[in-house]
């Protein structure tokens, strides 16, 4: 049973609607428009909203959208056929009104479409009930009937694996008296009780041959075990008189007291002064203002200038014929016209590090968007598809919700509470380093920061954050802030509960008047269930204002797997009724990938969440905001 069926224009005008239930279809359709149509995610013609499944079809020639909704627990096989039939009938019946673009006459004329729709619905339901009777499979059609009888006979006392091994040995060594029996050492007759072999004129049966090979195998490996036992015994006395290793003066020592360079500090005490060069640590550039990401390089600009010079010297006649080649004229695009271009675009996206599944869905979305659309006279299929793909990519990189941390922090200040940010991600992606960069950016904007060391698993994690805190304190000393400590580390050592440390850090920040709390968590793989449960507990208990997933720009298909499983684990292991998921993304190591920027597309496409920060280097100033057009330009560059 259908909940609703509606037809509306891409301008938002509802032309006709069928209500199967009393509930309104406005909410699900608006969710479809916001999440799929406006976000350019039309690769799949199905969309799930709460308890409903929505299927839709786009008519790009007349700018129409056909949407049908039904309960997702139902399996309705006739929905695709129904939506195609309704689409065809509606176009044929109201073609004149649609072409004349007279909305009022079209609205007045669609009142009689109800009877036609009910007829199509009844026919579709009846066709789905008529099924051919299922016939039972005969023995001749089964795989067992195709096997020879010889392959089903098993020798008593022989395992199938041994049987396969013996057949391989027979195929490798066969024929003549030079077989395995002649080359192997003869077994005494009084021990084995078997004839010596073919040289005595006696043929061995299959069972006797297997038994004899088994005895030879036991004898051969028995000797090897004896040799290994002798070698271990001979090595034992050498270890007793082993010479002690020489200890060098500058070679280091394994004593815990010598290796422990950390000073015993307690929470609430400022860090010691730093003896390093502050300018090298800080980097160049304005720290308080995030610059836009620039994906172009000087080499690319020079190559572009060089490529334009010879083109200007070419004859105008050849350029004119090249321009006219491939023009489409005033015709509507079909799948066959776009297939070759979309295949090249898909391969290009995959080569640029976009996940393979997402590249397929992007090309499918572009095909759905352009299918049936009437082309201009001086336009080619390649340029049209490329332009549509660029628009889709820019739309994907600009998701629904924009994260503005500075505005949210000022709002938290008015409420007299700290703004809490939690960082999570897999191992080795740069969570602690980029946490320090974001801390520096917040300090440059005048906010005090408390860093909570909740990575109680990795050795050196607390010391790494202590070093960053000491450097940040040197860049923003309390003397220049009227005696106020701008950055401080809150840590409880290793082996403790991370959720409890985060809770104490937030309470400490509230009492001491810190503006922001940055929670560093342990790196964990997305398949590690115990660690994912601990992360879900930390987020559920402390309810941070922002949950940032830190991912590196080097990954391709792995980015999709990481984000999907992180969100799923947070939803599954959360104790709240509405689980807290990832709110934004920090993309690291962006300076190492040149123009292979596909990870940004993969991450935003999967989560529909924005990329808040981009890490581009090793200093504290190497933090950028995402420039969607620059990323798309680098992605589409040949």
Coordinates of C-alpha atoms in Angstrom, one line a residue:
X1 CA 0.0 0.0 0.0
X2 CA 1.3 3.4 -1.0
X3 CA 1.4 6.3 1.5
X4 CA 1.6 9.0 -1.1
X5 CA 2.5 9.8 -4.7
X6 CA 3.3 13.4 -5.7
X7 CA 4.4 15.2 -8.9
X8 CA 6.0 18.6 -8.6
X9 CA 8.2 20.9 -10.6
X10 CA 11.9 21.6 -9.8
X11 CA 10.7 25.1 -9.0
X12 CA 8.7 23.8 -6.0
X13 CA 5.2 23.9 -7.5
X14 CA 3.1 20.8 -6.6
X15 CA 1.2 19.8 -9.7
X16 CA -0.6 16.7 -8.4
X17 CA -0.7 14.6 -5.2
X18 CA -2.2 11.3 -4.1
X19 CA -2.6 10.6 -0.3
X20 CA -3.0 6.9 0.6
X21 CA -2.9 7.7 4.4
X22 CA -3.9 10.6 6.5
X23 CA -0.3 11.7 7.3
X24 CA 1.1 14.6 5.3
X25 CA 3.8 14.0 2.7
X26 CA 5.3 17.4 3.2
X27 CA 8.0 16.3 5.7
X28 CA 9.4 13.4 3.8
X29 CA 9.4 15.2 0.5
X30 CA 11.1 18.3 2.0
X31 CA 13.8 15.9 3.5
X32 CA 14.3 14.4 0.0
X33 CA 14.8 17.8 -1.5
X34 CA 17.2 19.0 1.2
X35 CA 19.3 15.8 1.5
X36 CA 19.3 14.4 -2.0
X37 CA 18.2 16.9 -4.7
X38 CA 19.9 20.0 -3.4
X39 CA 23.0 18.1 -2.3
X40 CA 23.5 16.4 -5.7
X41 CA 23.2 12.9 -4.3
X42 CA 21.0 11.5 -7.0
X43 CA 23.1 8.4 -7.8
X44 CA 20.5 6.2 -6.1
X45 CA 16.8 6.6 -6.8
X46 CA 15.8 5.6 -3.3
X47 CA 15.8 7.6 -0.1
X48 CA 14.9 6.5 3.5
X49 CA 13.3 9.0 5.9
X50 CA 12.3 7.7 9.3
X51 CA 9.8 4.8 8.6
X52 CA 9.3 5.6 5.0
X53 CA 11.1 4.7 1.8
X54 CA 10.9 7.3 -1.0
X55 CA 11.6 6.5 -4.7
X56 CA 11.8 9.2 -7.2
X57 CA 12.4 9.9 -10.9
X58 CA 13.6 13.1 -12.5
X59 CA 12.3 14.4 -15.8
X60 CA 15.0 16.8 -16.9
X61 CA 13.4 17.8 -20.2
X62 CA 10.3 19.2 -18.5
X63 CA 11.8 19.9 -15.1
X64 CA 9.5 17.5 -13.2
X65 CA 10.0 15.2 -10.2
X66 CA 7.9 12.1 -9.5
X67 CA 8.0 10.8 -5.9
X68 CA 6.3 7.8 -4.3
X69 CA 6.4 6.9 -0.6
X70 CA 5.7 3.7 1.2
X71 CA 6.5 2.0 4.5
X72 CA 10.1 0.7 4.5
X73 CA 9.1 -2.6 6.1
X74 CA 7.1 -3.4 2.9
X75 CA 8.7 -5.0 -0.2
X76 CA 6.7 -3.6 -3.1
X77 CA 8.0 -4.9 -6.4
X78 CA 5.7 -2.9 -8.6
X79 CA 6.9 0.6 -7.5
X80 CA 9.5 1.0 -10.3
X81 CA 7.0 0.0 -13.0
X82 CA 4.3 2.2 -11.5
X83 CA 6.5 5.3 -11.4
X84 CA 7.6 4.8 -15.0
X85 CA 4.0 4.3 -16.2
X86 CA 2.8 7.4 -14.3
X87 CA 5.7 9.4 -15.7
X88 CA 4.9 8.4 -19.3
X89 CA 1.1 9.0 -19.0
X90 CA 1.5 12.4 -17.3
X91 CA 3.9 13.6 -19.9
X92 CA 1.8 12.5 -22.8
X93 CA -1.4 13.8 -21.3
X94 CA -0.2 17.3 -20.3
X95 CA 2.6 17.8 -22.8
X96 CA 1.0 21.0 -24.3
X97 CA 0.5 22.7 -20.9
X98 CA 4.1 21.8 -19.8
X99 CA 5.7 23.1 -23.0
X100 CA 3.7 26.3 -22.8
X101 CA 4.8 26.6 -19.1
X102 CA 1.3 27.7 -18.0
X103 CA 1.2 26.7 -14.4
X104 CA -2.4 27.7 -13.7
X105 CA -3.8 25.8 -16.6
X106 CA -1.7 22.8 -15.6
X107 CA -3.0 23.0 -12.0
X108 CA -6.6 23.2 -13.1
X109 CA -6.2 20.4 -15.6
X110 CA -4.7 17.8 -13.4
X111 CA -7.8 17.2 -11.3
X112 CA -8.9 14.3 -13.6
X113 CA -5.6 12.5 -13.3
X114 CA -6.7 10.7 -10.1
X115 CA -8.7 8.1 -12.0
X116 CA -5.9 7.4 -14.4
X117 CA -3.5 7.0 -11.5
X118 CA -5.8 4.6 -9.7
X119 CA -6.1 2.5 -12.8
X120 CA -2.3 2.3 -13.2
X121 CA -1.9 1.4 -9.6
X122 CA -4.5 -1.4 -9.8
X123 CA -2.8 -2.8 -12.9
X124 CA 0.6 -2.7 -11.3
X125 CA -0.6 -4.4 -8.2
X126 CA -2.3 -7.2 -10.2
X127 CA 0.8 -7.7 -12.4
X128 CA 2.9 -8.2 -9.3
X129 CA 0.6 -10.9 -8.0
X130 CA 0.7 -12.9 -11.3
X131 CA 3.8 -15.0 -11.0
X132 CA 4.8 -18.1 -12.9
X133 CA 4.7 -21.3 -10.8
X134 CA 8.0 -22.4 -9.5
X135 CA 9.1 -25.7 -10.8
X136 CA 11.3 -28.0 -8.8
X137 CA 14.8 -28.6 -10.0
X138 CA 15.4 -32.0 -11.6
X139 CA 18.4 -34.2 -10.7
X140 CA 19.8 -33.8 -14.2
X141 CA 20.0 -30.0 -13.7
X142 CA 21.9 -30.2 -10.4
X143 CA 25.7 -30.0 -10.0
X144 CA 25.9 -33.5 -8.5
X145 CA 24.6 -35.0 -11.7
X146 CA 27.4 -33.5 -13.7
X147 CA 30.1 -35.1 -11.5
X148 CA 31.5 -38.5 -12.6
X149 CA 30.9 -41.6 -10.5
X150 CA 34.6 -42.1 -10.0
X151 CA 34.9 -38.7 -8.2
X152 CA 32.3 -39.8 -5.6
X153 CA 34.1 -43.0 -4.6
X154 CA 36.2 -42.7 -1.5
X155 CA 38.7 -45.2 -0.4
X156 CA 38.2 -46.5 3.2
X157 CA 40.6 -44.9 5.7
X158 CA 41.7 -42.1 3.4
X159 CA 40.8 -38.4 4.0
X160 CA 39.8 -36.1 1.1
X161 CA 42.8 -33.8 1.6
X162 CA 45.3 -36.7 1.5
X163 CA 43.5 -37.9 -1.6
X164 CA 44.1 -34.6 -3.3
X165 CA 47.8 -34.5 -2.2
X166 CA 48.4 -38.0 -3.6
X167 CA 46.8 -37.1 -6.9
X168 CA 49.1 -34.1 -7.2
X169 CA 52.2 -36.2 -6.4
X170 CA 51.1 -38.8 -9.0
X171 CA 50.7 -36.1 -11.7
X172 CA 54.2 -34.7 -10.9
X173 CA 56.0 -38.0 -10.7
X174 CA 54.7 -40.9 -12.8
X175 CA 55.6 -43.6 -15.3
X176 CA 58.5 -46.1 -15.2
X177 CA 60.6 -47.6 -12.5
X178 CA 62.2 -44.2 -11.8
X179 CA 59.2 -43.1 -9.8
X180 CA 59.2 -42.3 -6.1
X181 CA 59.6 -45.9 -5.0
X182 CA 62.8 -46.4 -7.0
X183 CA 64.4 -43.1 -5.9
X184 CA 63.5 -43.4 -2.2
X185 CA 65.6 -45.5 0.1
X186 CA 64.2 -49.1 0.4
X187 CA 62.5 -50.1 3.6
X188 CA 63.5 -53.4 5.1
X189 CA 61.0 -56.1 4.3
X190 CA 60.9 -57.4 7.9
X191 CA 59.8 -54.0 9.2
X192 CA 57.2 -53.1 6.5
X193 CA 56.0 -56.5 5.5
X194 CA 55.5 -55.1 1.9
X195 CA 57.2 -56.2 -1.4
X196 CA 60.2 -54.1 -2.3
X197 CA 58.6 -52.6 -5.4
X198 CA 58.2 -53.0 -9.2
X199 CA 61.7 -54.2 -9.6
X200 CA 60.7 -57.5 -8.0
X201 CA 57.9 -57.8 -10.5
X202 CA 55.1 -57.2 -8.0
X203 CA 52.7 -54.3 -8.5
X204 CA 51.6 -52.4 -5.3
X205 CA 48.0 -51.7 -4.7
X206 CA 46.8 -48.2 -3.8
X207 CA 46.4 -48.9 -0.1
X208 CA 49.8 -50.5 0.1
X209 CA 51.4 -47.6 -1.7
X210 CA 49.8 -45.1 0.6
X211 CA 50.9 -47.1 3.7
X212 CA 54.5 -47.3 2.4
X213 CA 54.7 -43.6 1.7
X214 CA 53.4 -42.8 5.1
X215 CA 56.1 -44.9 6.8
X216 CA 58.8 -43.2 4.7
X217 CA 57.4 -39.8 5.7
X218 CA 57.5 -40.8 9.4
X219 CA 61.1 -42.0 9.1
X220 CA 62.2 -39.0 7.2
X221 CA 60.7 -36.4 9.7
X222 CA 61.7 -38.5 12.7
X223 CA 65.4 -38.0 11.8
X224 CA 64.9 -34.3 11.3
X225 CA 63.4 -34.0 14.8
X226 CA 66.4 -35.9 16.3
X227 CA 68.8 -33.5 14.5
X228 CA 66.9 -30.4 15.8
X229 CA 67.0 -31.9 19.4
X230 CA 70.8 -32.4 19.1
X231 CA 71.3 -28.9 17.8
X232 CA 69.4 -27.4 20.7
X233 CA 71.4 -29.4 23.2
X234 CA 74.7 -28.3 21.6
X235 CA 73.7 -24.7 21.7
X236 CA 72.8 -24.8 25.4
X237 CA 76.3 -24.9 26.9
X238 CA 77.3 -21.9 24.6
X239 CA 74.7 -19.7 26.2
X240 CA 76.1 -20.3 29.7
X241 CA 79.5 -18.9 28.7
X242 CA 78.1 -16.0 26.7
X243 CA 80.1 -12.8 26.8
X244 CA 78.3 -9.8 28.4
X245 CA 77.6 -6.9 26.0
X246 CA 79.8 -3.9 26.2
X247 CA 78.3 -0.7 27.5
X248 CA 79.3 2.4 25.6
X249 CA 79.4 5.8 27.3
X250 CA 77.2 7.6 24.7
X251 CA 75.2 4.7 23.6
X252 CA 72.3 5.2 25.8
X253 CA 70.9 3.1 28.7
X254 CA 67.7 1.2 29.3
X255 CA 67.2 2.4 32.9
X256 CA 63.9 4.0 33.5
X257 CA 65.4 6.8 35.5
X258 CA 67.7 7.8 32.6
X259 CA 65.0 7.6 30.0
X260 CA 62.4 9.6 31.9
X261 CA 62.8 13.2 30.8
X262 CA 59.5 14.5 32.0
X263 CA 59.3 16.6 35.1
X264 CA 56.7 15.7 37.8
X265 CA 54.0 18.4 37.2
X266 CA 50.5 18.6 38.6
X267 CA 47.3 20.1 37.1
X268 CA 47.1 23.8 37.7
X269 CA 50.8 24.6 37.5
X270 CA 52.1 26.5 34.5
X271 CA 54.7 24.9 32.2
X272 CA 58.4 25.8 32.3
X273 CA 59.9 28.3 29.8
X274 CA 61.0 27.0 26.4
X275 CA 64.6 27.3 25.1
X276 CA 63.7 26.7 21.4
X277 CA 63.3 29.2 18.6
X278 CA 59.7 30.4 18.8
X279 CA 59.6 31.6 15.2
X280 CA 60.4 28.1 13.8
X281 CA 57.7 26.6 16.0
X282 CA 55.1 29.2 15.1
X283 CA 55.6 29.3 11.3
X284 CA 54.7 32.2 9.0
X285 CA 51.3 33.7 8.4
X286 CA 48.5 35.2 10.4
X287 CA 47.6 32.7 13.1
X288 CA 44.3 34.2 14.1
X289 CA 42.8 34.1 10.6
X290 CA 42.3 30.9 8.7
X291 CA 43.4 31.3 5.1
X292 CA 41.6 29.5 2.2
X293 CA 43.1 26.4 0.9
X294 CA 45.1 26.9 -2.3
X295 CA 45.5 23.7 -4.4
X296 CA 47.4 25.3 -7.3
X297 CA 51.1 25.3 -7.7
X298 CA 53.7 27.4 -9.6
X299 CA 54.6 24.5 -11.8
X300 CA 50.9 24.1 -12.9
X301 CA 50.7 27.8 -13.7
X302 CA 53.9 27.7 -15.8
X303 CA 52.7 24.7 -17.7
X304 CA 49.4 26.4 -18.4
X305 CA 51.1 29.5 -19.7
X306 CA 53.4 27.4 -21.9
X307 CA 50.4 25.4 -23.3
X308 CA 48.6 28.6 -24.3
X309 CA 51.4 30.1 -26.3
X310 CA 51.5 27.5 -29.1
X311 CA 47.7 27.4 -29.3
X312 CA 47.7 31.1 -30.3
X313 CA 50.0 30.5 -33.2
X314 CA 47.9 27.8 -34.8
X315 CA 45.8 28.6 -37.8
X316 CA 42.3 29.8 -37.3
X317 CA 40.9 27.3 -39.7
X318 CA 42.0 24.2 -37.7
X319 CA 40.8 25.8 -34.5
X320 CA 37.4 26.5 -36.0
X321 CA 37.0 22.9 -37.2
X322 CA 38.1 21.6 -33.8
X323 CA 35.5 23.8 -32.1
X324 CA 32.7 22.6 -34.4
X325 CA 33.7 19.0 -33.9
X326 CA 31.4 17.2 -31.4
X327 CA 28.7 19.8 -31.2
X328 CA 25.4 18.3 -30.3
X329 CA 22.8 20.7 -31.6
X330 CA 19.3 21.1 -30.1
X331 CA 18.7 17.6 -29.0
X332 CA 17.9 15.8 -25.7
X333 CA 20.7 13.9 -24.1
X334 CA 20.4 10.1 -23.6
X335 CA 22.4 7.6 -21.6
X336 CA 24.1 6.4 -24.8
X337 CA 25.4 9.9 -25.5
X338 CA 26.9 10.3 -22.1
X339 CA 28.1 6.7 -21.4
X340 CA 31.7 7.1 -22.9
X341 CA 32.2 10.5 -21.2
X342 CA 31.0 9.3 -17.9
X343 CA 33.3 6.3 -18.0
X344 CA 36.2 8.6 -18.5
X345 CA 35.1 10.9 -15.7
X346 CA 34.7 7.9 -13.4
X347 CA 38.2 6.7 -14.1
X348 CA 39.5 10.2 -13.7
X349 CA 37.9 10.6 -10.2
X350 CA 39.2 7.2 -9.1
X351 CA 42.7 8.2 -10.2
X352 CA 42.3 11.4 -8.1
X353 CA 41.8 9.2 -5.0
X354 CA 38.0 9.4 -4.9
X355 CA 36.5 6.1 -3.5
X356 CA 35.4 3.8 -6.3
X357 CA 31.8 3.5 -5.0
X358 CA 31.4 7.2 -4.6
X359 CA 32.8 7.9 -8.1
X360 CA 30.2 5.5 -9.5
X361 CA 27.4 7.2 -7.6
X362 CA 28.6 10.7 -8.6
X363 CA 28.6 9.8 -12.3
X364 CA 25.2 8.1 -11.9
X365 CA 23.8 11.3 -10.3
X366 CA 25.1 13.4 -13.2
X367 CA 23.5 11.0 -15.6
X368 CA 20.2 11.3 -13.9
X369 CA 20.5 15.0 -13.8
X370 CA 21.2 15.4 -17.5
X371 CA 19.2 12.6 -19.0
X372 CA 16.5 14.0 -21.3
X373 CA 17.8 17.6 -21.0
X374 CA 17.8 19.6 -24.2
X375 CA 21.3 20.8 -25.2
X376 CA 22.1 24.2 -26.6
X377 CA 23.3 24.5 -30.2
X378 CA 27.0 25.3 -29.5
X379 CA 27.7 22.8 -26.7
X380 CA 29.3 19.4 -26.6
X381 CA 28.5 16.4 -24.5
X382 CA 31.9 16.4 -22.8
X383 CA 31.7 20.1 -21.7
X384 CA 28.1 19.6 -20.5
X385 CA 28.9 16.6 -18.4
X386 CA 32.0 18.1 -17.0
X387 CA 30.2 21.3 -16.0
X388 CA 27.4 19.3 -14.3
X389 CA 30.0 17.2 -12.5
X390 CA 31.8 20.3 -11.3
X391 CA 28.6 21.8 -10.0
X392 CA 27.8 18.6 -8.2
X393 CA 31.2 18.4 -6.5
X394 CA 31.0 22.0 -5.3
X395 CA 27.6 21.3 -3.9
X396 CA 28.9 18.2 -2.1
X397 CA 31.8 20.1 -0.5
X398 CA 29.3 22.7 0.9
X399 CA 27.1 20.6 3.1
X400 CA 23.9 21.6 4.9
X401 CA 25.4 22.7 8.2
X402 CA 28.4 25.1 8.5
X403 CA 30.5 24.9 11.6
X404 CA 31.5 28.3 13.0
X405 CA 33.6 27.6 16.1
X406 CA 34.3 31.2 17.0
X407 CA 30.7 32.1 17.1
X408 CA 29.7 29.0 19.1
X409 CA 32.5 29.7 21.6
X410 CA 31.3 33.2 22.1
X411 CA 27.8 31.9 22.6
X412 CA 29.1 29.4 25.3
X413 CA 30.9 32.3 27.0
X414 CA 27.7 34.2 27.4
X415 CA 26.3 31.1 29.1
X416 CA 29.4 30.9 31.3
X417 CA 30.4 27.4 30.4
X418 CA 33.4 26.0 28.4
X419 CA 33.0 25.0 24.8
X420 CA 34.1 21.3 24.5
X421 CA 35.6 19.7 21.3
X422 CA 36.4 16.0 21.1
X423 CA 38.9 14.7 18.5
X424 CA 38.6 11.1 17.3
X425 CA 40.1 9.0 14.5
X426 CA 42.3 6.0 13.6
X427 CA 45.9 5.6 14.6
X428 CA 48.6 7.9 13.2
X429 CA 46.5 10.5 11.4
X430 CA 47.7 13.5 13.4
X431 CA 45.1 14.1 16.1
X432 CA 47.5 15.5 18.7
X433 CA 49.4 17.7 16.2
X434 CA 46.3 19.2 14.7
X435 CA 44.8 19.7 18.1
X436 CA 47.8 21.8 18.9
X437 CA 47.3 23.8 15.7
X438 CA 43.7 24.5 16.5
X439 CA 44.8 25.5 20.1
X440 CA 47.2 28.0 18.6
X441 CA 44.4 29.4 16.3
X442 CA 42.1 29.8 19.3
X443 CA 44.8 31.5 21.4
X444 CA 45.5 33.9 18.5
X445 CA 41.8 34.8 18.7
X446 CA 41.9 35.5 22.4
X447 CA 40.4 32.3 23.9
X448 CA 41.9 30.4 26.7
X449 CA 42.3 26.6 26.1
X450 CA 42.5 23.6 28.4
X451 CA 43.9 20.5 26.7
X452 CA 42.6 17.2 28.2
X453 CA 45.0 14.3 27.7
X454 CA 42.5 11.4 27.4
X455 CA 44.8 9.2 25.3
X456 CA 45.8 7.0 28.2
X457 CA 46.8 4.1 26.0
X458 CA 49.6 5.2 23.6
X459 CA 53.1 5.6 25.2
X460 CA 54.3 9.2 25.0
X461 CA 50.8 10.7 24.3
X462 CA 50.8 12.8 27.5
X463 CA 54.4 13.9 26.9
X464 CA 53.6 15.0 23.4
X465 CA 50.8 17.2 24.6
X466 CA 53.0 18.5 27.4
X467 CA 55.5 19.6 24.8
X468 CA 52.9 21.3 22.7
X469 CA 51.5 23.0 25.8
X470 CA 55.0 24.3 26.7
X471 CA 55.5 25.7 23.2
X472 CA 52.1 27.3 23.1
X473 CA 52.7 28.9 26.5
X474 CA 56.0 30.3 25.2
X475 CA 54.1 31.9 22.2
X476 CA 51.4 33.3 24.6
X477 CA 53.1 33.9 27.9
X478 CA 51.0 34.9 30.9
X479 CA 53.0 38.1 31.3
X480 CA 51.5 39.4 28.0
X481 CA 48.0 38.4 29.1
X482 CA 47.8 40.2 32.4
X483 CA 49.0 37.1 34.4
X484 CA 46.3 34.9 33.0
X485 CA 47.3 31.4 31.9
X486 CA 46.1 31.0 28.3
X487 CA 46.8 27.3 27.7
X488 CA 47.1 24.4 30.2
X489 CA 47.3 20.7 30.1
X490 CA 45.0 18.5 32.2
X491 CA 46.3 14.9 32.6
X492 CA 45.9 12.0 35.0
X493 CA 48.6 9.7 33.5
X494 CA 48.1 6.4 31.7
X495 CA 45.8 3.4 32.2
X496 CA 42.8 5.5 33.5
X497 CA 39.3 5.8 32.2
X498 CA 39.2 8.4 29.4
X499 CA 35.6 9.4 30.0
X500 CA 36.3 10.1 33.7
X501 CA 39.4 12.3 32.8
X502 CA 37.3 14.3 30.3
X503 CA 34.6 14.9 32.9
X504 CA 37.1 16.1 35.4
X505 CA 38.8 18.3 32.8
X506 CA 35.4 20.0 31.9
X507 CA 34.7 20.6 35.6
X508 CA 38.2 22.0 36.1
X509 CA 37.8 24.3 33.1
X510 CA 34.4 25.5 34.4
X511 CA 35.9 26.3 37.8
X512 CA 39.1 28.0 36.4
X513 CA 37.2 30.0 33.7
X514 CA 38.7 28.4 30.6
X515 CA 36.9 29.2 27.3
X516 CA 37.6 26.0 25.4
X517 CA 38.3 22.3 26.3
X518 CA 40.0 20.2 23.6
X519 CA 39.7 16.5 24.4
X520 CA 42.4 14.3 22.8
X521 CA 41.4 10.6 22.5
X522 CA 43.4 7.5 21.7
X523 CA 43.6 6.4 18.1
X524 CA 41.6 3.3 17.3
X525 CA 40.7 1.2 14.3
X526 CA 37.1 1.2 13.2
X527 CA 36.8 -2.5 13.7
X528 CA 38.0 -2.5 17.4
X529 CA 34.7 -2.9 19.3
X530 CA 36.0 -2.4 22.9
X531 CA 37.7 0.9 22.0
X532 CA 34.8 2.1 20.0
X533 CA 32.5 1.4 23.0
X534 CA 34.9 3.4 25.2
X535 CA 34.7 6.3 22.7
X536 CA 30.9 6.2 22.5
X537 CA 30.9 6.2 26.3
X538 CA 33.1 9.3 26.5
X539 CA 30.9 11.2 24.0
X540 CA 27.6 10.1 25.6
X541 CA 28.8 11.0 29.2
X542 CA 30.4 14.3 28.5
X543 CA 28.1 15.5 25.6
X544 CA 30.7 17.7 23.8
X545 CA 29.6 20.6 21.7
X546 CA 31.6 19.4 18.7
X547 CA 32.9 15.9 17.6
X548 CA 35.6 16.2 15.0
X549 CA 36.8 13.2 13.0
X550 CA 40.5 13.5 12.1
X551 CA 41.3 11.8 8.8
X552 CA 44.3 11.9 6.5
X553 CA 44.1 13.0 2.9
X554 CA 46.2 10.0 1.7
X555 CA 43.4 7.4 2.0
X556 CA 41.0 6.5 -0.8
X557 CA 38.4 3.8 -0.2
X558 CA 39.5 3.4 3.4
X559 CA 38.1 6.9 4.2
X560 CA 34.6 5.6 3.4
X561 CA 35.0 2.5 5.6
X562 CA 36.4 4.5 8.5
X563 CA 33.7 7.2 8.6
X564 CA 30.8 4.7 8.0
X565 CA 32.0 2.4 10.8
X566 CA 32.8 5.2 13.2
X567 CA 29.3 6.6 12.8
X568 CA 27.8 3.2 13.1
X569 CA 29.8 2.3 16.2
X570 CA 28.9 5.6 17.9
X571 CA 25.2 4.9 17.1
X572 CA 25.3 1.3 18.2
X573 CA 27.3 1.7 21.4
X574 CA 25.6 4.9 22.6
X575 CA 23.3 4.7 25.6
X576 CA 21.3 7.8 24.5
X577 CA 18.0 7.6 22.6
X578 CA 19.3 10.0 19.9
X579 CA 23.0 9.0 19.6
X580 CA 25.7 11.6 19.0
X581 CA 27.6 11.2 15.7
X582 CA 30.4 13.0 13.9
X583 CA 29.8 16.7 13.5
X584 CA 32.8 17.7 11.3
X585 CA 36.0 16.6 9.7
X586 CA 39.7 17.6 10.1
X587 CA 41.6 16.7 6.9
X588 CA 45.3 16.3 7.6
X589 CA 48.5 15.8 5.6
X590 CA 47.0 17.8 2.7
X591 CA 50.4 19.1 1.6
X592 CA 51.6 15.5 0.7
X593 CA 49.0 14.7 -2.0
X594 CA 49.6 17.2 -4.8
X595 CA 46.3 17.3 -6.8
X596 CA 44.9 13.9 -5.6
X597 CA 42.3 15.5 -3.4
X598 CA 39.6 12.9 -3.7
X599 CA 39.5 12.0 0.0
X600 CA 37.8 15.4 0.7
X601 CA 35.0 14.3 -1.7
X602 CA 34.7 10.8 -0.2
X603 CA 34.5 12.0 3.4
X604 CA 31.9 14.7 2.8
X605 CA 29.8 12.6 0.5
X606 CA 29.6 9.8 3.1
X607 CA 28.8 11.9 6.2
X608 CA 27.2 15.0 4.7
X609 CA 29.4 16.9 7.3
X610 CA 31.7 19.8 6.5
X611 CA 35.5 19.8 6.5
X612 CA 36.2 22.3 9.2
X613 CA 40.0 22.4 9.1
X614 CA 42.7 21.3 6.7
X615 CA 46.2 20.6 7.9
X616 CA 48.9 21.6 5.4
X617 CA 52.3 21.4 7.2
X618 CA 54.2 21.0 10.4
X619 CA 54.1 24.5 12.1
X620 CA 51.2 25.9 14.1
X621 CA 50.2 28.3 11.3
X622 CA 49.8 25.5 8.8
X623 CA 46.0 25.3 9.2
X624 CA 43.5 26.2 6.5
X625 CA 39.8 26.4 5.8
X626 CA 38.4 24.4 2.9
X627 CA 38.0 26.2 -0.4
X628 CA 35.5 24.1 -2.4
X629 CA 36.1 25.7 -5.8
X630 CA 39.9 25.2 -5.5
X631 CA 39.5 21.6 -4.5
X632 CA 37.1 20.9 -7.4
X633 CA 39.5 22.7 -9.8
X634 CA 42.4 20.5 -8.6
X635 CA 40.2 17.4 -8.9
X636 CA 39.1 18.1 -12.4
X637 CA 42.6 19.0 -13.6
X638 CA 43.9 16.5 -16.2

